[in-house]
CSV table of C-alpha atoms and ligand atoms in Angstrom, one decimal:
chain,number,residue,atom,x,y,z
A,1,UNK,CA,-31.8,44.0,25.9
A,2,UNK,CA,-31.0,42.6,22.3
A,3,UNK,CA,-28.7,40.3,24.9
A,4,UNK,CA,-31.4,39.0,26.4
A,5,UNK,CA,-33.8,38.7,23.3
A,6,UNK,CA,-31.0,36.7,21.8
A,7,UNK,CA,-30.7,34.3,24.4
A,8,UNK,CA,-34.9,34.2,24.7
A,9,UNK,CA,-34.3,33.2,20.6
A,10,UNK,CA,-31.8,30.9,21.1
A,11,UNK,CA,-33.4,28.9,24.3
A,12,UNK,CA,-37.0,28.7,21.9
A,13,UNK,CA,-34.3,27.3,19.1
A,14,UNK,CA,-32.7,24.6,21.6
A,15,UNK,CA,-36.4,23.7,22.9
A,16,UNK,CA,-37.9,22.9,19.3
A,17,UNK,CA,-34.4,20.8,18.8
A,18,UNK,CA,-34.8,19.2,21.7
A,19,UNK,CA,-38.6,18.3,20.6
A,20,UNK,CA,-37.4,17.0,17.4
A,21,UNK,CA,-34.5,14.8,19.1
A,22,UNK,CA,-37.3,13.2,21.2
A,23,UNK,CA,-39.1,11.9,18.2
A,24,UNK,CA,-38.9,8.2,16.7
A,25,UNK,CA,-38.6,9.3,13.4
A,26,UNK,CA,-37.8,12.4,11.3
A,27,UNK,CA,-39.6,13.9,8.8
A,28,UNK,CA,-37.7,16.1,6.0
A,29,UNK,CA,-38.6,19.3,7.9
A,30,UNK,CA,-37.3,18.2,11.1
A,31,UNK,CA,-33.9,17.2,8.8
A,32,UNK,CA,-34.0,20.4,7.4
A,33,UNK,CA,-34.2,21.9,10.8
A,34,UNK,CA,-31.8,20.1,12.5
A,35,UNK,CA,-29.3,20.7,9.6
A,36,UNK,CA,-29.6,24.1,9.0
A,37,UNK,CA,-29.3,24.8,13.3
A,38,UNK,CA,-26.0,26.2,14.2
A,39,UNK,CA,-26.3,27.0,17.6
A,40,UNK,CA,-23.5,25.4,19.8
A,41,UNK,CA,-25.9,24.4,22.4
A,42,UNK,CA,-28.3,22.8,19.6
A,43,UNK,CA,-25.1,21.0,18.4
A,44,UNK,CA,-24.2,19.4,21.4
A,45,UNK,CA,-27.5,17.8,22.1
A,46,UNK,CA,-27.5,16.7,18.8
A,47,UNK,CA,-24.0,15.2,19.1
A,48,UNK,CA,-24.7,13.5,22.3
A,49,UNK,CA,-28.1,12.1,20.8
A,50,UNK,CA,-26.2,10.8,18.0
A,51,UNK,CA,-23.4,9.0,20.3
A,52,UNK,CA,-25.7,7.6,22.9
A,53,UNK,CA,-27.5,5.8,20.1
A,54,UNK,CA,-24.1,4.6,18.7
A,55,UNK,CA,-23.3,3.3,21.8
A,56,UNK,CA,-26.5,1.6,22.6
A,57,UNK,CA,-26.8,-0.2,19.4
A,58,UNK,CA,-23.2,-0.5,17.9
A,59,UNK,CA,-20.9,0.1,20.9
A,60,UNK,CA,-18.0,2.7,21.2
A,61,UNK,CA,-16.2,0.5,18.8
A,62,UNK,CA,-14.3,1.4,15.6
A,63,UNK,CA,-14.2,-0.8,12.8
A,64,UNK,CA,-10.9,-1.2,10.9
A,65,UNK,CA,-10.3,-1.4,7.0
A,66,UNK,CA,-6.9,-1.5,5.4
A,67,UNK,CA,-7.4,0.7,2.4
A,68,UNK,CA,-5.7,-0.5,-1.1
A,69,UNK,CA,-6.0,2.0,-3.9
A,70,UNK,CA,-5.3,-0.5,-6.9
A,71,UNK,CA,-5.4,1.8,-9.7
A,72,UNK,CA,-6.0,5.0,-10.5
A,73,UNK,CA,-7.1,4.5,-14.4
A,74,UNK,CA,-10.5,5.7,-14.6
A,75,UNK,CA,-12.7,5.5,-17.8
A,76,UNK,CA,-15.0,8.1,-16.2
A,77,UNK,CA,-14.8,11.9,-16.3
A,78,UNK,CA,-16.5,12.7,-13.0
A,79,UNK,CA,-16.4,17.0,-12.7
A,80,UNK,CA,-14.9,17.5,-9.4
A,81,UNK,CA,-12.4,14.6,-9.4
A,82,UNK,CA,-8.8,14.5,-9.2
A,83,UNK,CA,-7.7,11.0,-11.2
A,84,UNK,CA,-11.1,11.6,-14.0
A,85,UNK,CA,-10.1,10.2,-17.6
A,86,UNK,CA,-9.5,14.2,-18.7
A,87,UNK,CA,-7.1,15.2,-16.1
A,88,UNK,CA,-3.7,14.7,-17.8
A,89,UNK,CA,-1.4,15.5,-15.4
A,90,UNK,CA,-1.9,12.2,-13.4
A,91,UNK,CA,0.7,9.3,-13.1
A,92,UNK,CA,-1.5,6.6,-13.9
A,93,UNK,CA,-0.7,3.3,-12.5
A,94,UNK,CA,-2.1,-0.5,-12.0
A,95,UNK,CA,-0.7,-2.3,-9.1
A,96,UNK,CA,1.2,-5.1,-9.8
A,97,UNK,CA,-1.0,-8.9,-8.0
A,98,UNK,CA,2.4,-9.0,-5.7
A,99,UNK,CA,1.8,-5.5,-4.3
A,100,UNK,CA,-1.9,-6.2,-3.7
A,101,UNK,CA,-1.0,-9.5,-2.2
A,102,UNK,CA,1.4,-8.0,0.2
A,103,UNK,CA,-1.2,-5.3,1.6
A,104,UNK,CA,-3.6,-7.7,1.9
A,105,UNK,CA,-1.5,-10.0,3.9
A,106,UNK,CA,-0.2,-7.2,5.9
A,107,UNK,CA,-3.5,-6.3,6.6
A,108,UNK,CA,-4.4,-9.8,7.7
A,109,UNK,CA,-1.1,-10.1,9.9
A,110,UNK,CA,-1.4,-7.1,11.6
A,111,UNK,CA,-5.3,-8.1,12.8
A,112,UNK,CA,-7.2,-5.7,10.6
A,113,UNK,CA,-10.1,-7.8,9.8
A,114,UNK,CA,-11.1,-6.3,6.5
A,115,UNK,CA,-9.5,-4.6,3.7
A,116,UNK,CA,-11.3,-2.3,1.0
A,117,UNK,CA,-9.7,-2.3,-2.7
A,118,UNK,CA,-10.9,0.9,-4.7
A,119,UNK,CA,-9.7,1.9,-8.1
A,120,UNK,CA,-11.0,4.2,-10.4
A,121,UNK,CA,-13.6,2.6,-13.5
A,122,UNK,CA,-12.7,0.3,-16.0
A,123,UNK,CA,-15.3,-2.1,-17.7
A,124,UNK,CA,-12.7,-4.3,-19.7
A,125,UNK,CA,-12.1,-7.8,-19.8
A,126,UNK,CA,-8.6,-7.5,-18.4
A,127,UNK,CA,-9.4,-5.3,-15.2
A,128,UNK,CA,-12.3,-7.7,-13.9
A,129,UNK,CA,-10.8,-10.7,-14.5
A,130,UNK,CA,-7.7,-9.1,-12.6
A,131,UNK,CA,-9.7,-8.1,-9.9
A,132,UNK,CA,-11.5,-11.8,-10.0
A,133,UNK,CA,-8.0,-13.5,-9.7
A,134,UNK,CA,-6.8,-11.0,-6.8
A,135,UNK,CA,-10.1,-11.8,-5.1
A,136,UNK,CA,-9.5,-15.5,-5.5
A,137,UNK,CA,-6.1,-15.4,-4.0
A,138,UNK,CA,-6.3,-13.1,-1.4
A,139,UNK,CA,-9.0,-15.4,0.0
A,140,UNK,CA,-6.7,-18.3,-0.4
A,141,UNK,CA,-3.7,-16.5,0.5
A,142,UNK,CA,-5.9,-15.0,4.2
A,143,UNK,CA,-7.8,-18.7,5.1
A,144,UNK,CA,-11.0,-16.7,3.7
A,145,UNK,CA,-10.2,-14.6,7.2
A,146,UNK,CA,-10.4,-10.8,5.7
A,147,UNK,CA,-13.3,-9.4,4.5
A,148,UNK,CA,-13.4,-7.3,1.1
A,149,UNK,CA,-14.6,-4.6,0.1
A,150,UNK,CA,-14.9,-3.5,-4.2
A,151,UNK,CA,-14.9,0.1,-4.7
A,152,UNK,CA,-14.6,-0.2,-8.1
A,153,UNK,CA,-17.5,1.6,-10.2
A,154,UNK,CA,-20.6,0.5,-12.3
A,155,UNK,CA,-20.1,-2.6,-13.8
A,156,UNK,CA,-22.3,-5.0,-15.7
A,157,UNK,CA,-24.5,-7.8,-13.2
A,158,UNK,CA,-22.4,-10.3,-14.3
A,159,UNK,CA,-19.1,-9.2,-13.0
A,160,UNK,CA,-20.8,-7.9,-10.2
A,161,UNK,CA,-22.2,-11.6,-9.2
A,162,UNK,CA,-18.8,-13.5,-10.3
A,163,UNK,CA,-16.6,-10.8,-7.8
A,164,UNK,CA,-19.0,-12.1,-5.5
A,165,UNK,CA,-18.3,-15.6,-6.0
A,166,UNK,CA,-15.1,-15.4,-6.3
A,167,UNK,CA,-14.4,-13.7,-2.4
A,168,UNK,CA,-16.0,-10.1,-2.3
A,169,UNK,CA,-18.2,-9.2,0.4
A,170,UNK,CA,-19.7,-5.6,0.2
A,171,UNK,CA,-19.6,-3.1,-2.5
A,172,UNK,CA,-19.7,0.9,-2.1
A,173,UNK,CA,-20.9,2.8,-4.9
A,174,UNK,CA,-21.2,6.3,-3.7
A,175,UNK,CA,-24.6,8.3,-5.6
A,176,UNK,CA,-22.7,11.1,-5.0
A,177,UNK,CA,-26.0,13.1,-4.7
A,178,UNK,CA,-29.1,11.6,-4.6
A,179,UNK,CA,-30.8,14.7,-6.7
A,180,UNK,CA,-31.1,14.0,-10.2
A,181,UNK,CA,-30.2,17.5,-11.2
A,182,UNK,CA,-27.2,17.7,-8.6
A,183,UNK,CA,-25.7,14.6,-10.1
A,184,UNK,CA,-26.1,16.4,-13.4
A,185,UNK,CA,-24.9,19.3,-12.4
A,186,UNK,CA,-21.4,17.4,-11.4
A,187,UNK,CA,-21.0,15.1,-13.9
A,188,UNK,CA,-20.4,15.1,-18.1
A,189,UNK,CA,-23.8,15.2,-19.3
A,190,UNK,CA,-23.4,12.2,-21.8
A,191,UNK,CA,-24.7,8.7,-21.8
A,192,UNK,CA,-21.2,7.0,-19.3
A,193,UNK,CA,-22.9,9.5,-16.6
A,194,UNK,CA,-26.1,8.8,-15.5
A,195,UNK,CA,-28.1,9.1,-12.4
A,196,UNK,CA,-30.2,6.5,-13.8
A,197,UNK,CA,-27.5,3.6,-14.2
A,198,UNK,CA,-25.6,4.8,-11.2
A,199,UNK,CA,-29.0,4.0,-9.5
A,200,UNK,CA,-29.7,0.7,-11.3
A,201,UNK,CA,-26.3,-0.2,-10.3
A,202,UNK,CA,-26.0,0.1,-6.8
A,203,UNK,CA,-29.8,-2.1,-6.9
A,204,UNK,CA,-27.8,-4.8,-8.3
A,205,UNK,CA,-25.2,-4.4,-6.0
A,206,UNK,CA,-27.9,-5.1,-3.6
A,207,UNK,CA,-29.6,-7.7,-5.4
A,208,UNK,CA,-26.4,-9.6,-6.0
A,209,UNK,CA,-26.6,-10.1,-2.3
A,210,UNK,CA,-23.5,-7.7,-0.9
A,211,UNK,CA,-23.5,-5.8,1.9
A,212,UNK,CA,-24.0,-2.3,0.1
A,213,UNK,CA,-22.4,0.9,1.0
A,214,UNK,CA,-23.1,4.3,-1.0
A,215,UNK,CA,-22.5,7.9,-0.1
A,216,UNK,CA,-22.6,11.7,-0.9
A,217,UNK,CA,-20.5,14.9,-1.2
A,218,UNK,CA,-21.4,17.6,1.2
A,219,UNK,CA,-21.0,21.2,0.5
A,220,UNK,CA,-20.7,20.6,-3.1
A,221,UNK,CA,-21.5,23.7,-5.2
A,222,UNK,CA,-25.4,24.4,-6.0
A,223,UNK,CA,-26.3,22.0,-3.3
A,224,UNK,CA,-28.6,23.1,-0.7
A,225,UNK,CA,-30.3,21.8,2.8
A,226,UNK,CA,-33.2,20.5,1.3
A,227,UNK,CA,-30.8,18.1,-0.6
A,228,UNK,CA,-28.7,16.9,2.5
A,229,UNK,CA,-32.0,16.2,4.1
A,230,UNK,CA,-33.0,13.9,1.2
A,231,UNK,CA,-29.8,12.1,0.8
A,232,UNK,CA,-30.6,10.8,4.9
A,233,UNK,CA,-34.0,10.1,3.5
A,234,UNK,CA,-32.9,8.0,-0.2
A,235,UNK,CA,-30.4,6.2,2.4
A,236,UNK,CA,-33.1,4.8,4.4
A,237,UNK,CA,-35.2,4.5,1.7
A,238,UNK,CA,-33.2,2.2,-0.1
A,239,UNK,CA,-32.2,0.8,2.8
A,240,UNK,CA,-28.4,0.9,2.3
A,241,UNK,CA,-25.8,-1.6,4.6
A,242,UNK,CA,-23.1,1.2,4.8
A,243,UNK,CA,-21.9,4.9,4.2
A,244,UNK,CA,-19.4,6.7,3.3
A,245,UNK,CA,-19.8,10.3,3.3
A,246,UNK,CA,-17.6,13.4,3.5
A,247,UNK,CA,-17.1,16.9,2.8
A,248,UNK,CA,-16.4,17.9,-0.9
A,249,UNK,CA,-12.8,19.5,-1.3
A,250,UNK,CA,-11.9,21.0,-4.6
A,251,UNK,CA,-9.1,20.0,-6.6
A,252,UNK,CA,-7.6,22.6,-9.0
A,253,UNK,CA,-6.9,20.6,-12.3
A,254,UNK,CA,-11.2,19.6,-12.2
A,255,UNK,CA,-13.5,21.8,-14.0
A,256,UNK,CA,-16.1,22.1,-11.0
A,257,UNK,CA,-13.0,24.3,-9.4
A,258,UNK,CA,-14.5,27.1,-11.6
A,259,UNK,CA,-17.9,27.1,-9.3
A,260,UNK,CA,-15.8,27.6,-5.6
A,261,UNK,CA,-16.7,30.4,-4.9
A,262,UNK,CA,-20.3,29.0,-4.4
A,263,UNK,CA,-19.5,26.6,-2.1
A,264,UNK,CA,-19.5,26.7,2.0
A,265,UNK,CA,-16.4,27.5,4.3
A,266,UNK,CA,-14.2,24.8,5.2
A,267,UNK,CA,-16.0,25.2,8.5
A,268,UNK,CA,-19.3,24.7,7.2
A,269,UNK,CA,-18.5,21.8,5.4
A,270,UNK,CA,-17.1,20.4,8.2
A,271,UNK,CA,-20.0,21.1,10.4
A,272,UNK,CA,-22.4,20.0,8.0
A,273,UNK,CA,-20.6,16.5,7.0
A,274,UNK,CA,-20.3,16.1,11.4
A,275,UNK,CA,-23.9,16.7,11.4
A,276,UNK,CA,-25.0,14.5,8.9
A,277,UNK,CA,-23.3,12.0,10.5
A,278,UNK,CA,-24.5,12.7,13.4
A,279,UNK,CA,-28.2,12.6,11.6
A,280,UNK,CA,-27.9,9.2,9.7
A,281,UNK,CA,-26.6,7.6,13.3
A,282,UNK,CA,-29.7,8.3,14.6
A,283,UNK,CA,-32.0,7.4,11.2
A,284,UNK,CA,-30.1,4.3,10.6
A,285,UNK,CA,-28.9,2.9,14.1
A,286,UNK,CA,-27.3,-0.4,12.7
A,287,UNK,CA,-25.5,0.3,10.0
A,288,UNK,CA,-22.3,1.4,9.4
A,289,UNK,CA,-21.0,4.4,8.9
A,290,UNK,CA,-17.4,5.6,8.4
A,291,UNK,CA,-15.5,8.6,9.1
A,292,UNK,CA,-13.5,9.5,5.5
A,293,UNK,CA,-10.2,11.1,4.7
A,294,UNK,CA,-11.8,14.1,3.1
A,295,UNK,CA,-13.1,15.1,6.6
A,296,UNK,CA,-9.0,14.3,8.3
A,297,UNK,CA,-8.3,16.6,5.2
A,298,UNK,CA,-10.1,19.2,6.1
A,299,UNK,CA,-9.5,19.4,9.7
A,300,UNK,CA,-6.7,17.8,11.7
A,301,UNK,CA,-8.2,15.2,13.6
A,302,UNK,CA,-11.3,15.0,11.3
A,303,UNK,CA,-11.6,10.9,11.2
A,304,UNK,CA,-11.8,11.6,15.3
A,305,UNK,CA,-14.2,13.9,15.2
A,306,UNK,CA,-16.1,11.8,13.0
A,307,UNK,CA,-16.3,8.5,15.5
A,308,UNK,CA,-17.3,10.9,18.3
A,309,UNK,CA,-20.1,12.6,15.5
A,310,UNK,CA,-21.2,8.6,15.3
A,311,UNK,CA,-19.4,6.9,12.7
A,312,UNK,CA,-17.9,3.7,13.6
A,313,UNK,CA,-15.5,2.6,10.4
A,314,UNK,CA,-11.9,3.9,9.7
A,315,UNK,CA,-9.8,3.0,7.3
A,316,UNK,CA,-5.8,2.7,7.2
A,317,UNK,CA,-4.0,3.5,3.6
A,318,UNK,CA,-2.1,0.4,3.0
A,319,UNK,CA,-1.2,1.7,-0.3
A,320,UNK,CA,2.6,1.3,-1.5
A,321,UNK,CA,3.7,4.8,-0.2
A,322,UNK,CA,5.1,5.6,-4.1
A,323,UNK,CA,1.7,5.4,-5.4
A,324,UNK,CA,-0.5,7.6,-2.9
A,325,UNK,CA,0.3,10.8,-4.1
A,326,UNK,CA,-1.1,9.4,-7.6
A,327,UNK,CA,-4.3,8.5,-6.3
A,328,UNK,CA,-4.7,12.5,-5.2
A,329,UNK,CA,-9.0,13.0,-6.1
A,330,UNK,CA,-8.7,16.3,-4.2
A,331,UNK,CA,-6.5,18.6,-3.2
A,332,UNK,CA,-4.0,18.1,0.0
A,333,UNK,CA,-5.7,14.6,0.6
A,334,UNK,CA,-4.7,13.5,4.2
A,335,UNK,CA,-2.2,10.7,4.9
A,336,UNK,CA,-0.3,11.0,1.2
A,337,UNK,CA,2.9,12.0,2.6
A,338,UNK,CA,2.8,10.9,6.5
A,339,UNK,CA,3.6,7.5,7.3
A,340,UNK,CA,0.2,6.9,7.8
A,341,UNK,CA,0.9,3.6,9.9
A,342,UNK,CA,2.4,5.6,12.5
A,343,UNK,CA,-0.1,8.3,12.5
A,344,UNK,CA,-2.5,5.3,12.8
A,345,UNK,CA,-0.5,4.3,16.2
A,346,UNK,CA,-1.3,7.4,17.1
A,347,UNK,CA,-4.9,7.3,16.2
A,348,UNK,CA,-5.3,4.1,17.9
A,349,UNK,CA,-4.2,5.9,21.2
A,350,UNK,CA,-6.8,8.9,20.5
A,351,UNK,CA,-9.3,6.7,19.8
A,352,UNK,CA,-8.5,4.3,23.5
A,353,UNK,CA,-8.4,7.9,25.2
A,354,UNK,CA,-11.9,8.6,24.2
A,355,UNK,CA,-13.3,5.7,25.3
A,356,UNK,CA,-13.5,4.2,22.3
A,357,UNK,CA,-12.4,0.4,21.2
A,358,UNK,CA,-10.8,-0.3,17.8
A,359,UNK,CA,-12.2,-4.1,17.2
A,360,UNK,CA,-9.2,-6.1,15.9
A,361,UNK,CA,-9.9,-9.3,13.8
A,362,UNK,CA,-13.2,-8.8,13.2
A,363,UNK,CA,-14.7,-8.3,10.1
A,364,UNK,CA,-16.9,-6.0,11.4
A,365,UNK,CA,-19.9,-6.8,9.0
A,366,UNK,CA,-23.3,-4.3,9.4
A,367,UNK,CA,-25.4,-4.9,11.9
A,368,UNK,CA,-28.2,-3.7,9.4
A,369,UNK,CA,-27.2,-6.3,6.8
A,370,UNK,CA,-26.8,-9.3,9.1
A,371,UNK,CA,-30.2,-8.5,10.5
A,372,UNK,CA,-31.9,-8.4,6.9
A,373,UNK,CA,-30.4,-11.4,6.2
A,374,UNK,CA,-31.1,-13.2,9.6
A,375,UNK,CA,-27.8,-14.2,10.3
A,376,UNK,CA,-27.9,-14.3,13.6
A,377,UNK,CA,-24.7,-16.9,14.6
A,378,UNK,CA,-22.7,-14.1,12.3
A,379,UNK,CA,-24.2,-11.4,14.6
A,380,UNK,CA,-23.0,-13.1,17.8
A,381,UNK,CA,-19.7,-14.1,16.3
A,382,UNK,CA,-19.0,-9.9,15.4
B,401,5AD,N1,-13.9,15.9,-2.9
B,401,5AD,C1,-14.4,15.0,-2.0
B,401,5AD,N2,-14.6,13.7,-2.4
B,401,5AD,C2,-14.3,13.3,-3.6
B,401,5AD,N3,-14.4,12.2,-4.3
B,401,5AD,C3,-13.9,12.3,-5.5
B,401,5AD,N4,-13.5,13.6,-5.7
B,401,5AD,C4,-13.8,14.3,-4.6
B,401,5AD,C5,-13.6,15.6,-4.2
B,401,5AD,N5,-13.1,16.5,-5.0
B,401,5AD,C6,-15.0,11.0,-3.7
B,401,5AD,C7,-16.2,10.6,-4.5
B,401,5AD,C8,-15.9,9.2,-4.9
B,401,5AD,C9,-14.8,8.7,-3.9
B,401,5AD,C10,-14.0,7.7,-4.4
B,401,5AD,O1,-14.1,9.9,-3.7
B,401,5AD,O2,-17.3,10.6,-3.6
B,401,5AD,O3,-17.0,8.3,-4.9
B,402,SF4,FE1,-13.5,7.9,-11.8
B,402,SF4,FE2,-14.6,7.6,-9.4
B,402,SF4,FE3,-13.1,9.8,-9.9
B,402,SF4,FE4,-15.5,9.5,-11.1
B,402,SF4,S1,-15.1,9.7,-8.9
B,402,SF4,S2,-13.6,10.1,-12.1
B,402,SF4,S3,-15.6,7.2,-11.4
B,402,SF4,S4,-12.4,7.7,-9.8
């Protein structure tokens, strides 16, 4: 009896999913509904909802960026991570222009398209002019033919608008969580961390005419449903280019490592980042959306997962291999110690066995951004 009731539950449970999957738009409720469901059945529709839409509008295509961590000096003291200004035990380094040079050109020889240079914050005079000269060069150095990516903080408009002129395409500055009091909750509560300039910031991003890319934690401690469902909703609301999203993983030398035990499983926050994926796909057809390290770390296979959830970007560390393990912002991050080129290989063959294409050569701009700006010979050139 209780057997059957179960399975009388659960079909009621797949039918109201199955109404809200037919809709043309979500409202919160439906977000927190579809969210919170964690019936297998549920999941595959919503899975296989999420990928037919990928491959309708964006294609079974991954998008490759060669990763370069330039620095790991941060000015910042973010709570939960791993290279924040407080955390002494960190080997900090600045790569030196030849090292950056060289991933940039092996990125460029070996077909990737686009390359992505993150660091942690600085605001000085001699960090953006460096990053204004590498800019400069690697464009000269590649025939303009990669497409870059800063990942490099709040900075003033200025800097922002001469990194553009000077060879930057897109910019990710992840909110980290779009509720005021979550952001808060995870950062110093001084006047360097605020939700309101980390806003401000990523609207000049915008305005300063990059493709934009920002991006939240999932399963960070405190956070609830309610607040997944409005991140989907303050991405489409600000009508964002690109995301970067992932699971939060604690690192032990961070003082949010004190609050784990009110955080989900590894399982939940594996299921819940896969889902939100799988959510935003649907929301926000065009855009781009990648599948991060955090998730590989969490699960092996995790950047897979994430292409088949409905992200479309992957990114390869071109690091130099001595400097990964120093750019550790949580614990056991994926791909420090592997050669990660030859795990790529063997992503590469993963990804061709599940249908999928990895687009070499392209710079694999969004779809989203080149709409909004009516670039239409771009969009038939991608
Ligand atoms: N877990 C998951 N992601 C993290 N980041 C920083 N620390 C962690 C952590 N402990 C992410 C942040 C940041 C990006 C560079 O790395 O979202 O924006
Ligand atoms: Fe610095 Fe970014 Fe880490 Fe914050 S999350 S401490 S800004 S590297």
């Amino acid at each position: 009896m209780t057997a059957l009731w179960n399975h009388l539950i659960s079909c009621n449970l797949s039918d109201t999913i199955r109404q809200i999957l037919q809709k043309k738009d979500f409202s919160r409720e439906d977000l927190i509904a579809l969210l919170s469901d964690n019936n297998p059945e549920n999941a595959r529709l919503i899975t296989e909802k999420a990928y037919k839409v990928k491959e309708t509008v964006v294609g079974r295509k991954v998008l490759l960026r060669g990763l370069i961590e330039l620095s790991n000096i941060c000015s910042k003291n973010c709570l939960y991570c791993g290279i924040r200004a407080g955390n002494y035990n960190v080997n900090r380094y600045v790569l030196q222009e030849e090292e950056v040079l060289a991933a940039a050109e092996f990125a460029y020889k070996q077909h990737f398209g686009s390359i992505v240079i993150q660091s942690g914050e600085r605001s000085d005079l001699a960090f953006t002019d460096y990053i204004d000269g590498l800019l400069q060069k690697i464009k000269k150095q590649t025939y303009g033919g990669l497409a870059v990516t800063l990942s490099c903080g709040e900075q003033k408009a200025s800097v922002y608008k001469n990194w553009l002129e000077s060879g930057a395409h897109r910019y990710l500055l992840r909110i980290e969580a779009s509720n005021p009091e979550l952001f808060r909750y995870i950062h110093p509560n001084d006047s360097h961390h605020t939700y309101e300039k980390r806003l401000k910031a990523l609207k000049v991003i915008q305005q300063t005419g990059y493709q934009a890319g920002t991006g939240v934690m999932i399963g960070l401690p405190g956070q609830t449903i309610e607040n997944l469902a409005d991140d989907l909703l303050f991405f489409k609301d600000i009508d964002i280019d690109m995301i970067g999203m992932g699971p939060y993983v604690p690192h032990e030398k961070t003082p949010l490592v004190i609050d784990h035990g009110m955080i989900p499983s590894v399982e939940e926050r594996v299921r819940l980042s896969l889902r939100m994926i799988s959510l935003l796909r649907i929301l926000m057809p065009e855009i781009n959306i990648a599948s991060t390290t955090a998730l590989e770390t969490l699960i092996p296979d995790g950047k897979k997962a994430g292409i088949l959830a409905g992200a479309n970007v992957v990114m390869v560390n071109l690091t130099p291999q001595k400097q990964r393990e120093n750019y550790l912002l949580y614990k056991n991050k994926a791909g420090i110690y592997n050669d990660e080129w030859k795990d790529f290989q063997g992503f590469i063959k993963m990804v061709d066995r599940s249908g999928e294409t990895v687009l070499w050569d392209k710079a694999g701009s969004s779809c989203h951004f080149l709409k909004k700006m009516n670039v239409l010979s771009e969009i038939l050139n991608e």
